[in-house]
Amino acid sequence: MSMRVPCPHCGLRSIEEWVHGEIPTVPDTIVDPDRRDVDRGYMHTNVHGAVREAWFHLSGCRRWVTLWRDTRTDEWIEPPG
Amino acid sequence: MNEHPEAEITLRWNEPEASYDVVIVGGGGHGLSTAYHLATRHDITRVLVLDAGYIGGGNSGRNTTVIRANYGIPEAVRFYQHSLERYRRLEEETGRSMMHDRKGLLWMAHSEAGVRRERARAAVNQAFGAETVYLEPDEIATTCPEIDLACGGGFPAVMGASFHQGATARHDRVVWALAEGAMRCGVHVAPHTAVTGLIHEHGRIVGVETPAGRVAAGTVVSAVGGNATLLADMAGVRLPIKTHPLQAFVTNRYQRRFDPIVASGDLGFYVSQTARGQMLLGAEIDRQPSYSRGSTYELLASLSHRAITVLPFMRNLRVLRQWTGSCDMSPDYSPIMGDTGVDGFLVTTGWGTWGFKAIPAGGECMAEHIATGVAPELMAPFSLDRFERDRTLADRGSSGTH
Ligand SMILES: Cc1cc2nc3c(=O)[nH]c(=O)nc-3n(C[C@H](O)[C@H](O)[C@H](O)COP(=O)(O)OP(=O)(O)OC[C@H]3O[C@@H](n4cnc5c(N)ncnc54)[C@H](O)[C@@H]3O)c2cc1C
């Protein structure tokens, strides 16, 4: 299998050209400000399924793009809903 | 050497009963070692180990089996050195061969940052009981003549460190021997039984749900490797874990004996020879967090290049198999063991790309913690609450690969 990232500007390009950027999320159920701070710094939702991510095409167009991926299969997917 | 060592071990799996003192979710090395030590050290035998798949089918059966203690912080050096010593005695203790092979480990540095890292690590190792020795380039050449010190001319190795006690063992045999040893004392082990939910009662976890029914438990231990977050979600516990794929591959046989395990931190790769003479290669994790166990052409190509740069003879070998595991990566590259803030629910996780060597000590510590209610000294620094206390144990330079 080849792992390639779909760039809206350059087309499908090898993952080695990219920097992965996560978008941290803190669940709404955590309300205490200190706990939210710890969660933001350390804890992960570690999504099993559809996740929204930022990718930087370092060895290409040098632009950030937002993509959705299914972390169970590494397939690129349409934004849910 | 026994060509068919599997034949000696007898494993008869169990059907889960209605209730146990301890239910361990995950039949990898850590879950089984915890069960083994509960039974053999603390006489706690009303124990069930459950696995969603076959026993040892997770990372414990997919890793490159490097056992070493040359870590970068005192807490880790002590812990892994203890585990290494326990590994050495485990064959005798269980009466089962694990093909434990002490071959030494050679770690090269090619950059100033690499040299600083190896110098610091050698100092910490010597201070806390792991025998790491500093090597000049000519000593690297004597230790492993196959290495091209110039690395093709582009990225020469400038120094190395040698950890003589570095070893490998056969992963399946470790898993099976621990399972057999635990079952001999009355522990139950049930493969193909996934935990799909946890039972909550008055803020406590009191059992697990499986497709085959509920099982009540005094204590539930999560030892589920890359699925740590999925189990913790069921308990309402937030973990600092990200799941990343880690790939490896083996080549066909190299005709000569290739002795040390060779690693390069700067190149992010390591290699050792298996008992069959094949060359076994590993690298760092894939960059995207993922539960996929797909192997990629990108890793195969880039890791092959790195290997040939250091060991030109590998140019003539062929790749036989490539595979992938799901690693439970912690933010500080150190493990997480013990209480979670939810009564009755313990975790052993954050084993990432480095937890095979920790199987004896990890299980021993978890068992003592369960039996006594107190985290033993060796494991106490690795608690989950270290993150909220800002007492992280940063050790990426030592744990980034194997
Ligand atoms: C390619 C690769 C190379 C590595 N190389 C090294 C190395 O050289 N040295 C080293 O020290 N470490 C290495 N590691 C890391 C090491 O393999 C792991 O840290 C270690 O095996 C973890 O053991 P474990 O018991 O925690 O997890 P696992 O062995 O992954 O076991 C977890 C088990 O839990 C089960 N499970 C998951 N979810 C559920 C559920 N809901 N219900 C029931 N069961 C469930 C899974 O089926 C699995 O069998 C490597 C890892 C990989 C992938």
Coordinates of C-alpha atoms and ligand atoms in Angstrom, one line a residue:
Chain A
M1 CA 0.0 0.0 0.0
S2 CA 1.1 3.5 -0.7
M3 CA 0.2 6.2 1.8
R4 CA -0.5 9.4 -0.2
V5 CA -2.2 12.7 0.9
P6 CA -4.7 14.4 -1.4
C7 CA -3.5 18.0 -1.9
P8 CA -6.2 20.3 -3.3
H9 CA -3.5 22.2 -5.1
C10 CA -1.0 19.5 -6.2
G11 CA -3.0 16.3 -6.3
L12 CA -2.2 13.0 -4.4
R13 CA 1.3 13.3 -3.0
S14 CA 3.5 10.9 -0.9
I15 CA 3.1 11.2 2.9
E16 CA 6.8 12.0 3.1
E17 CA 6.2 15.4 1.7
W18 CA 3.8 16.3 4.5
V19 CA 3.8 17.6 8.1
H20 CA 1.0 16.3 10.2
G21 CA -0.8 18.8 12.4
E22 CA -3.4 17.7 14.8
I23 CA -6.4 19.8 15.9
P24 CA -6.6 19.4 19.7
T25 CA -10.1 18.9 21.2
V26 CA -11.2 19.0 24.8
P27 CA -14.6 17.4 25.5
D28 CA -17.4 19.8 26.6
T29 CA -18.0 17.4 29.6
I30 CA -14.7 18.7 31.2
V31 CA -15.7 22.1 32.7
D32 CA -13.2 22.8 35.5
P33 CA -10.7 25.3 33.9
D34 CA -7.6 23.6 35.4
R35 CA -8.8 20.2 34.1
R36 CA -9.4 21.7 30.7
D37 CA -5.9 23.0 30.7
V38 CA -4.3 19.6 31.6
D39 CA -6.5 18.0 29.0
R40 CA -5.6 20.4 26.3
G41 CA -1.9 19.9 27.0
Y42 CA -1.7 16.2 27.4
M43 CA -4.8 14.2 26.8
H44 CA -6.0 12.9 23.5
T45 CA -9.3 11.9 22.1
N46 CA -7.3 9.5 19.9
V47 CA -10.3 9.2 17.5
H48 CA -11.2 5.7 16.3
G49 CA -13.0 6.7 13.0
A50 CA -13.5 10.0 11.3
V51 CA -11.0 12.8 12.3
R52 CA -10.4 16.3 11.1
E53 CA -6.8 17.2 10.7
A54 CA -4.4 19.9 9.5
W55 CA -1.7 18.9 7.0
F56 CA 1.2 21.1 5.8
H57 CA 2.5 20.4 2.3
L58 CA 6.1 21.1 3.2
S59 CA 7.8 19.7 0.1
G60 CA 5.1 20.9 -2.2
C61 CA 2.9 24.0 -2.3
R62 CA 3.7 24.9 1.4
R63 CA 0.1 25.4 2.3
W64 CA -2.0 24.1 5.3
V65 CA -5.0 22.1 4.2
T66 CA -7.8 20.6 6.3
L67 CA -8.6 17.0 5.6
W68 CA -10.8 14.3 7.0
R69 CA -9.5 10.8 7.5
D70 CA -10.8 7.5 8.9
T71 CA -8.2 6.4 11.4
R72 CA -9.4 2.8 11.2
T73 CA -8.3 2.4 7.6
D74 CA -6.3 5.6 6.7
E75 CA -8.8 6.4 4.0
W76 CA -9.5 10.0 3.1
I77 CA -13.2 10.8 3.6
E78 CA -15.7 13.6 3.0
P79 CA -16.5 15.8 6.1
P80 CA -19.3 13.9 7.9
G81 CA -22.7 15.5 8.1
Chain B
M1 CA 18.7 -25.6 18.8
N2 CA 15.3 -27.1 18.9
E3 CA 13.7 -26.5 15.5
H4 CA 10.2 -26.9 16.7
P5 CA 10.1 -25.4 20.2
E6 CA 6.4 -24.7 19.9
A7 CA 5.7 -28.4 20.4
E8 CA 6.6 -28.5 24.0
I9 CA 4.2 -25.9 25.3
T10 CA 0.6 -26.9 26.0
L11 CA -2.0 -24.2 26.0
R12 CA -5.6 -25.1 26.8
W13 CA -7.8 -22.1 26.8
N14 CA -10.8 -21.5 29.1
E15 CA -14.4 -20.4 28.8
P16 CA -14.9 -17.4 31.1
E17 CA -16.8 -18.0 34.3
A18 CA -19.3 -15.5 35.9
S19 CA -16.9 -13.8 38.4
Y20 CA -13.2 -13.3 39.2
D21 CA -11.0 -11.3 41.6
V22 CA -9.2 -9.8 38.7
V23 CA -10.1 -9.5 35.0
I24 CA -7.3 -8.5 32.7
V25 CA -8.3 -7.2 29.3
G26 CA -5.6 -7.9 26.7
G27 CA -3.7 -11.2 26.3
G28 CA -0.4 -9.6 25.2
G29 CA 2.8 -9.7 27.2
H30 CA 1.8 -7.2 29.7
G31 CA -1.6 -8.7 30.5
L32 CA -0.2 -12.2 30.8
S33 CA 2.8 -11.1 32.8
T34 CA 0.5 -9.4 35.3
A35 CA -1.6 -12.6 35.6
Y36 CA 1.5 -14.7 35.9
H37 CA 2.9 -12.6 38.7
L38 CA -0.4 -12.3 40.5
A39 CA -0.6 -16.1 40.6
T40 CA 3.1 -17.0 41.2
R41 CA 4.0 -14.1 43.6
H42 CA 0.8 -13.2 45.4
D43 CA -1.3 -16.4 45.3
I44 CA -4.1 -14.6 43.5
T45 CA -5.4 -17.1 41.0
R46 CA -9.1 -16.2 40.5
V47 CA -7.9 -14.2 37.5
L48 CA -9.2 -14.1 33.9
V49 CA -7.2 -12.8 30.9
L50 CA -9.4 -11.9 27.9
D51 CA -8.3 -11.1 24.4
A52 CA -10.3 -9.9 21.4
G53 CA -8.2 -12.0 19.0
Y54 CA -5.6 -14.7 19.4
I55 CA -3.2 -14.7 22.4
G56 CA -0.2 -12.6 21.5
G57 CA -1.7 -11.3 18.3
G58 CA -1.1 -7.7 19.3
N59 CA 2.2 -5.9 19.5
S60 CA 3.7 -8.6 21.6
G61 CA 3.7 -10.9 18.6
R62 CA 4.7 -8.3 16.1
N63 CA 7.7 -6.6 17.7
T64 CA 11.4 -6.8 16.9
T65 CA 12.2 -8.1 20.4
V66 CA 15.1 -5.9 21.5
I67 CA 15.8 -6.1 25.2
R68 CA 18.0 -3.3 26.6
A69 CA 18.2 -0.9 29.5
N70 CA 20.2 2.0 28.0
Y71 CA 17.5 4.6 28.6
G72 CA 18.0 8.3 29.3
I73 CA 16.5 9.0 32.7
P74 CA 17.1 7.4 36.1
E75 CA 13.6 6.1 36.5
A76 CA 13.7 4.3 33.2
V77 CA 17.2 2.9 33.5
R78 CA 16.4 1.3 36.9
F79 CA 13.1 -0.1 35.6
Y80 CA 14.4 -1.6 32.3
Q81 CA 17.6 -2.9 33.9
H82 CA 15.5 -4.8 36.4
S83 CA 13.3 -6.1 33.6
L84 CA 16.4 -7.2 31.6
E85 CA 17.7 -9.1 34.6
R86 CA 14.3 -10.7 35.1
Y87 CA 14.2 -11.7 31.4
R88 CA 17.5 -13.6 31.9
R89 CA 16.0 -15.7 34.7
L90 CA 12.6 -16.2 33.1
E91 CA 13.6 -19.2 31.0
E92 CA 14.8 -21.1 34.1
E93 CA 11.8 -19.9 36.2
T94 CA 9.2 -21.0 33.6
G95 CA 11.1 -24.0 32.4
R96 CA 10.6 -22.8 28.8
S97 CA 13.1 -21.7 26.3
M98 CA 12.5 -18.2 25.0
M99 CA 15.5 -18.3 22.7
H100 CA 17.0 -15.5 24.8
D101 CA 20.1 -14.4 23.0
R102 CA 22.5 -11.8 24.4
K103 CA 24.2 -10.3 21.4
G104 CA 25.1 -6.7 22.5
L105 CA 23.8 -3.5 21.1
L106 CA 25.7 -0.8 19.2
W107 CA 24.2 2.6 19.0
M108 CA 25.7 5.1 16.5
A109 CA 25.7 8.9 16.5
H110 CA 26.2 10.9 13.3
S111 CA 25.5 14.5 14.5
E112 CA 26.4 16.9 17.3
A113 CA 22.9 16.4 18.8
G114 CA 23.4 12.6 18.5
V115 CA 26.8 12.8 20.3
R116 CA 25.4 14.9 23.1
R117 CA 22.5 12.4 23.5
E118 CA 24.8 9.4 23.6
R119 CA 27.2 11.1 26.1
A120 CA 24.4 12.0 28.4
R121 CA 22.9 8.6 28.2
A122 CA 26.1 6.8 28.9
A123 CA 26.6 8.9 32.0
V124 CA 23.0 8.3 33.3
N125 CA 23.3 4.6 32.5
Q126 CA 26.5 4.1 34.4
A127 CA 25.2 6.1 37.4
F128 CA 22.0 4.0 37.6
G129 CA 23.2 0.5 36.9
A130 CA 23.2 -0.1 33.1
E131 CA 26.7 -0.7 31.6
T132 CA 26.9 1.6 28.6
V133 CA 30.3 2.2 27.1
Y134 CA 31.4 5.0 24.9
L135 CA 33.0 3.9 21.5
E136 CA 35.3 5.7 19.1
P137 CA 34.9 5.0 15.4
D138 CA 37.7 2.5 15.2
E139 CA 36.1 0.6 18.1
I140 CA 32.8 0.6 16.2
A141 CA 34.6 -1.0 13.2
T142 CA 36.0 -3.8 15.4
T143 CA 32.7 -4.4 17.1
C144 CA 30.9 -4.7 13.7
P145 CA 33.1 -4.9 10.7
E146 CA 30.2 -4.8 8.3
I147 CA 29.4 -1.2 9.1
D148 CA 30.4 1.5 6.6
L149 CA 31.5 4.2 9.0
A150 CA 31.4 6.8 6.3
C151 CA 27.8 5.8 5.6
G152 CA 28.3 6.1 1.9
G153 CA 30.2 9.3 2.4
G154 CA 27.2 11.5 3.3
F155 CA 26.5 11.1 7.0
P156 CA 29.5 9.4 8.7
A157 CA 29.2 8.0 12.2
V158 CA 31.3 10.0 14.6
M159 CA 30.9 7.9 17.8
G160 CA 29.0 5.1 19.2
A161 CA 27.8 3.6 22.5
S162 CA 27.8 -0.1 23.3
F163 CA 25.4 -1.8 25.7
H164 CA 26.8 -5.3 26.1
Q165 CA 23.8 -6.7 27.8
G166 CA 21.5 -6.0 24.8
A167 CA 19.6 -9.1 23.8
T168 CA 16.6 -10.5 21.9
A169 CA 14.1 -13.2 22.6
R170 CA 11.5 -15.0 20.6
H171 CA 8.3 -13.0 21.2
D172 CA 5.7 -15.9 20.8
R173 CA 7.6 -18.0 23.3
V174 CA 7.6 -15.3 25.9
V175 CA 3.8 -14.9 25.6
W176 CA 3.1 -18.6 25.6
A177 CA 5.4 -19.4 28.5
L178 CA 3.7 -16.7 30.6
A179 CA 0.3 -17.9 29.6
E180 CA 1.2 -21.5 30.4
G181 CA 2.8 -20.5 33.7
A182 CA -0.3 -18.5 34.8
M183 CA -2.7 -21.3 33.7
R184 CA -0.7 -23.9 35.6
C185 CA -1.6 -21.9 38.8
G186 CA -5.3 -21.8 37.9
V187 CA -5.5 -18.5 36.0
H188 CA -8.1 -18.6 33.1
V189 CA -7.1 -17.3 29.6
A190 CA -9.8 -16.8 27.0
P191 CA -9.0 -15.7 23.4
H192 CA -11.5 -14.4 20.9
T193 CA -13.5 -12.7 23.6
A194 CA -13.6 -8.9 23.1
V195 CA -14.5 -6.6 26.0
T196 CA -17.3 -4.4 24.6
G197 CA -18.2 -2.5 27.7
L198 CA -17.4 -2.0 31.4
I199 CA -19.9 -2.4 34.2
H200 CA -20.2 0.7 36.5
E201 CA -21.6 0.6 40.0
H202 CA -21.5 3.5 42.4
G203 CA -18.6 5.1 40.6
R204 CA -16.6 1.9 40.5
I205 CA -15.8 -0.5 37.7
V206 CA -17.2 -3.9 38.8
G207 CA -16.9 -6.1 35.7
V208 CA -16.7 -6.3 31.9
E209 CA -19.2 -7.0 29.1
T210 CA -18.4 -9.4 26.3
P211 CA -20.6 -10.8 23.5
A212 CA -20.6 -14.0 25.5
G213 CA -22.0 -12.2 28.6
R214 CA -21.0 -10.3 31.7
V215 CA -18.0 -11.1 33.9
A216 CA -17.9 -9.6 37.4
A217 CA -14.5 -8.5 38.6
G218 CA -13.0 -7.0 41.8
T219 CA -10.5 -5.2 39.7
V220 CA -10.3 -4.7 35.9
V221 CA -6.9 -4.1 34.3
S222 CA -6.6 -2.6 30.9
A223 CA -3.6 -4.1 29.0
V224 CA -4.9 -3.6 25.5
G225 CA -1.9 -2.0 23.6
G226 CA -3.0 0.3 20.8
N227 CA -6.6 0.1 21.9
A228 CA -5.9 1.8 25.3
T229 CA -8.1 4.8 24.6
L230 CA -11.1 2.7 23.6
L231 CA -11.1 0.8 26.9
A232 CA -10.4 4.0 28.9
D233 CA -13.4 5.7 27.2
M234 CA -15.6 2.9 28.5
A235 CA -14.4 3.8 32.1
G236 CA -14.7 7.5 31.6
V237 CA -10.9 8.0 31.9
R238 CA -8.9 10.4 29.7
L239 CA -5.5 9.1 28.6
P240 CA -2.6 11.0 27.0
I241 CA -2.2 8.2 24.5
K242 CA -2.1 8.5 20.7
T243 CA -2.2 5.3 18.6
H244 CA 0.4 5.2 15.9
P245 CA 1.4 2.4 13.4
L246 CA 4.9 1.0 13.7
Q247 CA 6.2 -1.1 10.9
A248 CA 9.0 -3.6 10.5
F249 CA 10.3 -6.1 7.9
V250 CA 12.6 -9.1 7.6
T251 CA 14.9 -10.1 4.7
N252 CA 16.0 -13.4 3.6
R253 CA 19.0 -15.1 5.3
Y254 CA 22.4 -13.4 5.6
Q255 CA 24.9 -16.2 5.4
R256 CA 27.2 -15.0 8.2
R257 CA 26.4 -14.5 11.9
F258 CA 25.7 -10.8 12.5
D259 CA 26.3 -10.2 16.1
P260 CA 25.3 -6.9 17.7
I261 CA 22.0 -5.2 17.3
V262 CA 22.9 -2.1 15.4
A263 CA 21.0 1.2 15.9
S264 CA 21.3 4.7 14.8
G265 CA 19.3 7.4 16.5
D266 CA 20.1 10.0 13.9
L267 CA 18.9 7.7 11.1
G268 CA 15.9 6.4 13.1
F269 CA 16.6 2.8 12.3
Y270 CA 17.9 -0.4 13.9
V271 CA 18.6 -3.9 12.7
S272 CA 19.3 -7.3 14.2
Q273 CA 19.7 -10.9 12.9
T274 CA 17.0 -13.4 13.8
A275 CA 17.7 -17.0 14.9
R276 CA 17.0 -18.0 11.3
G277 CA 19.7 -15.7 10.0
Q278 CA 17.2 -13.2 8.6
M279 CA 17.9 -9.4 9.0
L280 CA 15.1 -7.8 11.0
L281 CA 14.6 -4.0 10.5
G282 CA 12.7 -1.4 12.4
A283 CA 12.2 2.3 12.4
E284 CA 10.2 5.1 14.1
I285 CA 6.4 5.3 14.1
D286 CA 4.4 6.4 11.1
R287 CA 3.7 10.1 11.4
Q288 CA -0.1 10.0 11.4
P289 CA -2.1 8.7 14.4
S290 CA -3.9 5.6 13.2
Y291 CA -5.4 2.3 14.1
S292 CA -4.7 0.9 10.7
R293 CA -2.2 -2.0 10.5
G294 CA -1.6 -1.4 6.8
S295 CA 2.1 -1.5 5.8
T296 CA 3.4 1.1 3.3
Y297 CA 5.7 1.3 0.4
E298 CA 7.1 4.6 1.7
L299 CA 8.4 2.9 4.9
L300 CA 9.9 0.0 3.0
A301 CA 11.7 2.3 0.6
S302 CA 13.0 4.8 3.1
L303 CA 14.1 2.2 5.7
S304 CA 15.9 0.1 3.1
H305 CA 17.9 3.2 2.1
R306 CA 18.8 3.9 5.6
A307 CA 19.9 0.3 6.2
I308 CA 22.0 0.1 3.1
T309 CA 23.7 3.4 4.0
V310 CA 25.0 1.8 7.2
L311 CA 25.3 -1.8 6.1
P312 CA 26.1 -2.0 2.4
F313 CA 25.9 -5.8 2.3
M314 CA 22.1 -5.5 2.8
R315 CA 21.9 -4.3 -0.8
N316 CA 22.0 -8.0 -1.8
L317 CA 19.2 -9.2 0.4
R318 CA 15.6 -9.5 -0.4
V319 CA 12.6 -8.4 1.7
L320 CA 10.5 -11.4 2.8
R321 CA 7.8 -10.0 4.9
Q322 CA 6.6 -6.6 6.2
W323 CA 4.1 -6.0 8.9
T324 CA 2.6 -3.4 11.3
G325 CA 1.6 -3.0 14.9
S326 CA -0.5 -0.3 16.7
C327 CA 1.5 1.5 19.3
D328 CA 0.1 3.3 22.4
M329 CA 2.4 6.3 22.3
S330 CA 2.6 8.5 25.4
P331 CA 3.6 12.2 25.2
D332 CA 6.9 11.8 27.2
Y333 CA 7.8 8.4 25.7
S334 CA 7.5 6.7 29.1
P335 CA 5.0 4.1 30.2
I336 CA 1.9 4.7 32.3
M337 CA 1.0 2.1 35.0
G338 CA -1.4 1.9 37.8
D339 CA -4.5 3.8 39.2
T340 CA -6.7 5.9 36.9
G341 CA -8.8 7.8 39.4
V342 CA -11.7 5.4 38.8
D343 CA -11.9 2.7 41.5
G344 CA -11.5 -0.8 40.2
F345 CA -9.9 0.3 36.9
L346 CA -6.2 0.1 36.4
V347 CA -4.1 0.6 33.2
T348 CA -0.8 -0.6 31.9
T349 CA -0.2 1.5 28.8
G350 CA 2.2 3.9 27.0
W351 CA 4.3 0.9 26.0
G352 CA 4.6 2.4 22.5
T353 CA 7.5 1.1 20.5
W354 CA 9.5 0.0 23.6
G355 CA 7.3 -2.3 25.8
F356 CA 8.5 -5.8 24.9
K357 CA 11.6 -5.5 27.1
A358 CA 9.3 -4.4 29.9
I359 CA 7.1 -7.4 30.0
P360 CA 8.7 -9.1 33.1
A361 CA 9.0 -6.0 35.2
G362 CA 5.7 -4.4 34.1
G363 CA 3.7 -7.5 35.0
E364 CA 5.6 -7.9 38.3
C365 CA 4.9 -4.3 39.3
M366 CA 1.3 -4.3 38.3
A367 CA 0.7 -7.5 40.2
E368 CA 2.2 -6.1 43.4
H369 CA 0.1 -3.0 43.0
I370 CA -3.1 -5.0 42.6
A371 CA -2.2 -7.3 45.5
T372 CA -1.1 -4.6 48.0
G373 CA -2.9 -1.5 46.8
V374 CA 0.4 0.3 46.7
A375 CA 2.5 1.1 43.7
P376 CA 6.0 -0.4 44.1
E377 CA 8.9 2.0 44.1
L378 CA 10.1 0.9 40.6
M379 CA 6.7 1.8 39.0
A380 CA 5.5 4.7 41.1
P381 CA 7.0 7.5 38.9
F382 CA 5.1 6.1 35.9
S383 CA 1.7 6.9 37.3
L384 CA -1.0 8.5 35.1
D385 CA -1.3 11.5 37.5
R386 CA 2.2 12.6 36.6
F387 CA 0.8 14.7 33.7
E388 CA -1.5 16.8 35.8
R389 CA 1.3 17.2 38.3
D390 CA 3.7 18.2 35.5
R391 CA 6.1 15.5 36.5
T392 CA 6.5 14.0 33.0
L393 CA 9.4 11.6 32.3
A394 CA 10.7 12.8 28.9
D395 CA 12.8 10.1 27.2
R396 CA 12.2 10.3 23.5
G397 CA 15.9 10.1 22.6
S398 CA 16.0 6.6 24.1
S399 CA 12.5 5.3 23.3
G400 CA 11.9 6.7 19.8
T401 CA 12.7 3.3 18.3
H402 CA 12.7 -0.2 19.8
Ligands
LIG1 C1 6.9 -3.4 14.8 C2 7.2 -3.3 16.3 C3 8.4 -3.4 16.8 C4 8.7 -3.3 18.2 N1 9.9 -3.5 18.6 C5 10.2 -3.5 20.0 C6 11.4 -3.9 20.5 O1 12.4 -4.2 19.7 N2 11.6 -3.9 21.8 C7 10.6 -3.5 22.7 O2 10.9 -3.5 23.9 N3 9.4 -3.2 22.3 C8 9.1 -3.2 20.9 N4 7.9 -2.9 20.4 C9 6.8 -2.6 21.4 C10 6.2 -3.8 22.0 O3 5.8 -4.7 21.0 C11 4.9 -3.4 22.8 O4 5.1 -2.3 23.6 C12 4.4 -4.6 23.7 O5 4.3 -5.8 23.0 C13 3.1 -4.2 24.3 O6 2.5 -5.3 25.0 P1 1.0 -5.3 25.5 O7 0.8 -6.5 26.2 O8 0.9 -4.0 26.3 O9 0.2 -5.0 24.2 P2 -0.3 -6.1 23.0 O10 0.8 -7.1 22.8 O11 -0.6 -5.2 21.8 O12 -1.5 -6.8 23.6 C14 -2.8 -6.1 23.7 C15 -3.9 -7.1 23.4 O13 -5.1 -6.6 23.8 C16 -6.1 -7.1 22.9 N5 -7.3 -6.2 22.9 C17 -7.4 -5.0 22.5 N6 -8.6 -4.5 22.7 C18 -9.3 -5.4 23.3 C19 -10.7 -5.6 23.8 N7 -11.5 -4.6 23.7 N8 -11.0 -6.7 24.5 C20 -10.1 -7.7 24.6 N9 -8.9 -7.7 24.1 C21 -8.5 -6.5 23.5 C22 -5.4 -7.2 21.6 O14 -6.0 -8.1 20.8 C23 -4.0 -7.6 22.0 O15 -3.7 -8.9 21.9 C24 7.6 -3.0 19.1 C25 6.3 -2.9 18.5 C26 6.1 -3.0 17.2 C27 4.7 -2.9 16.6

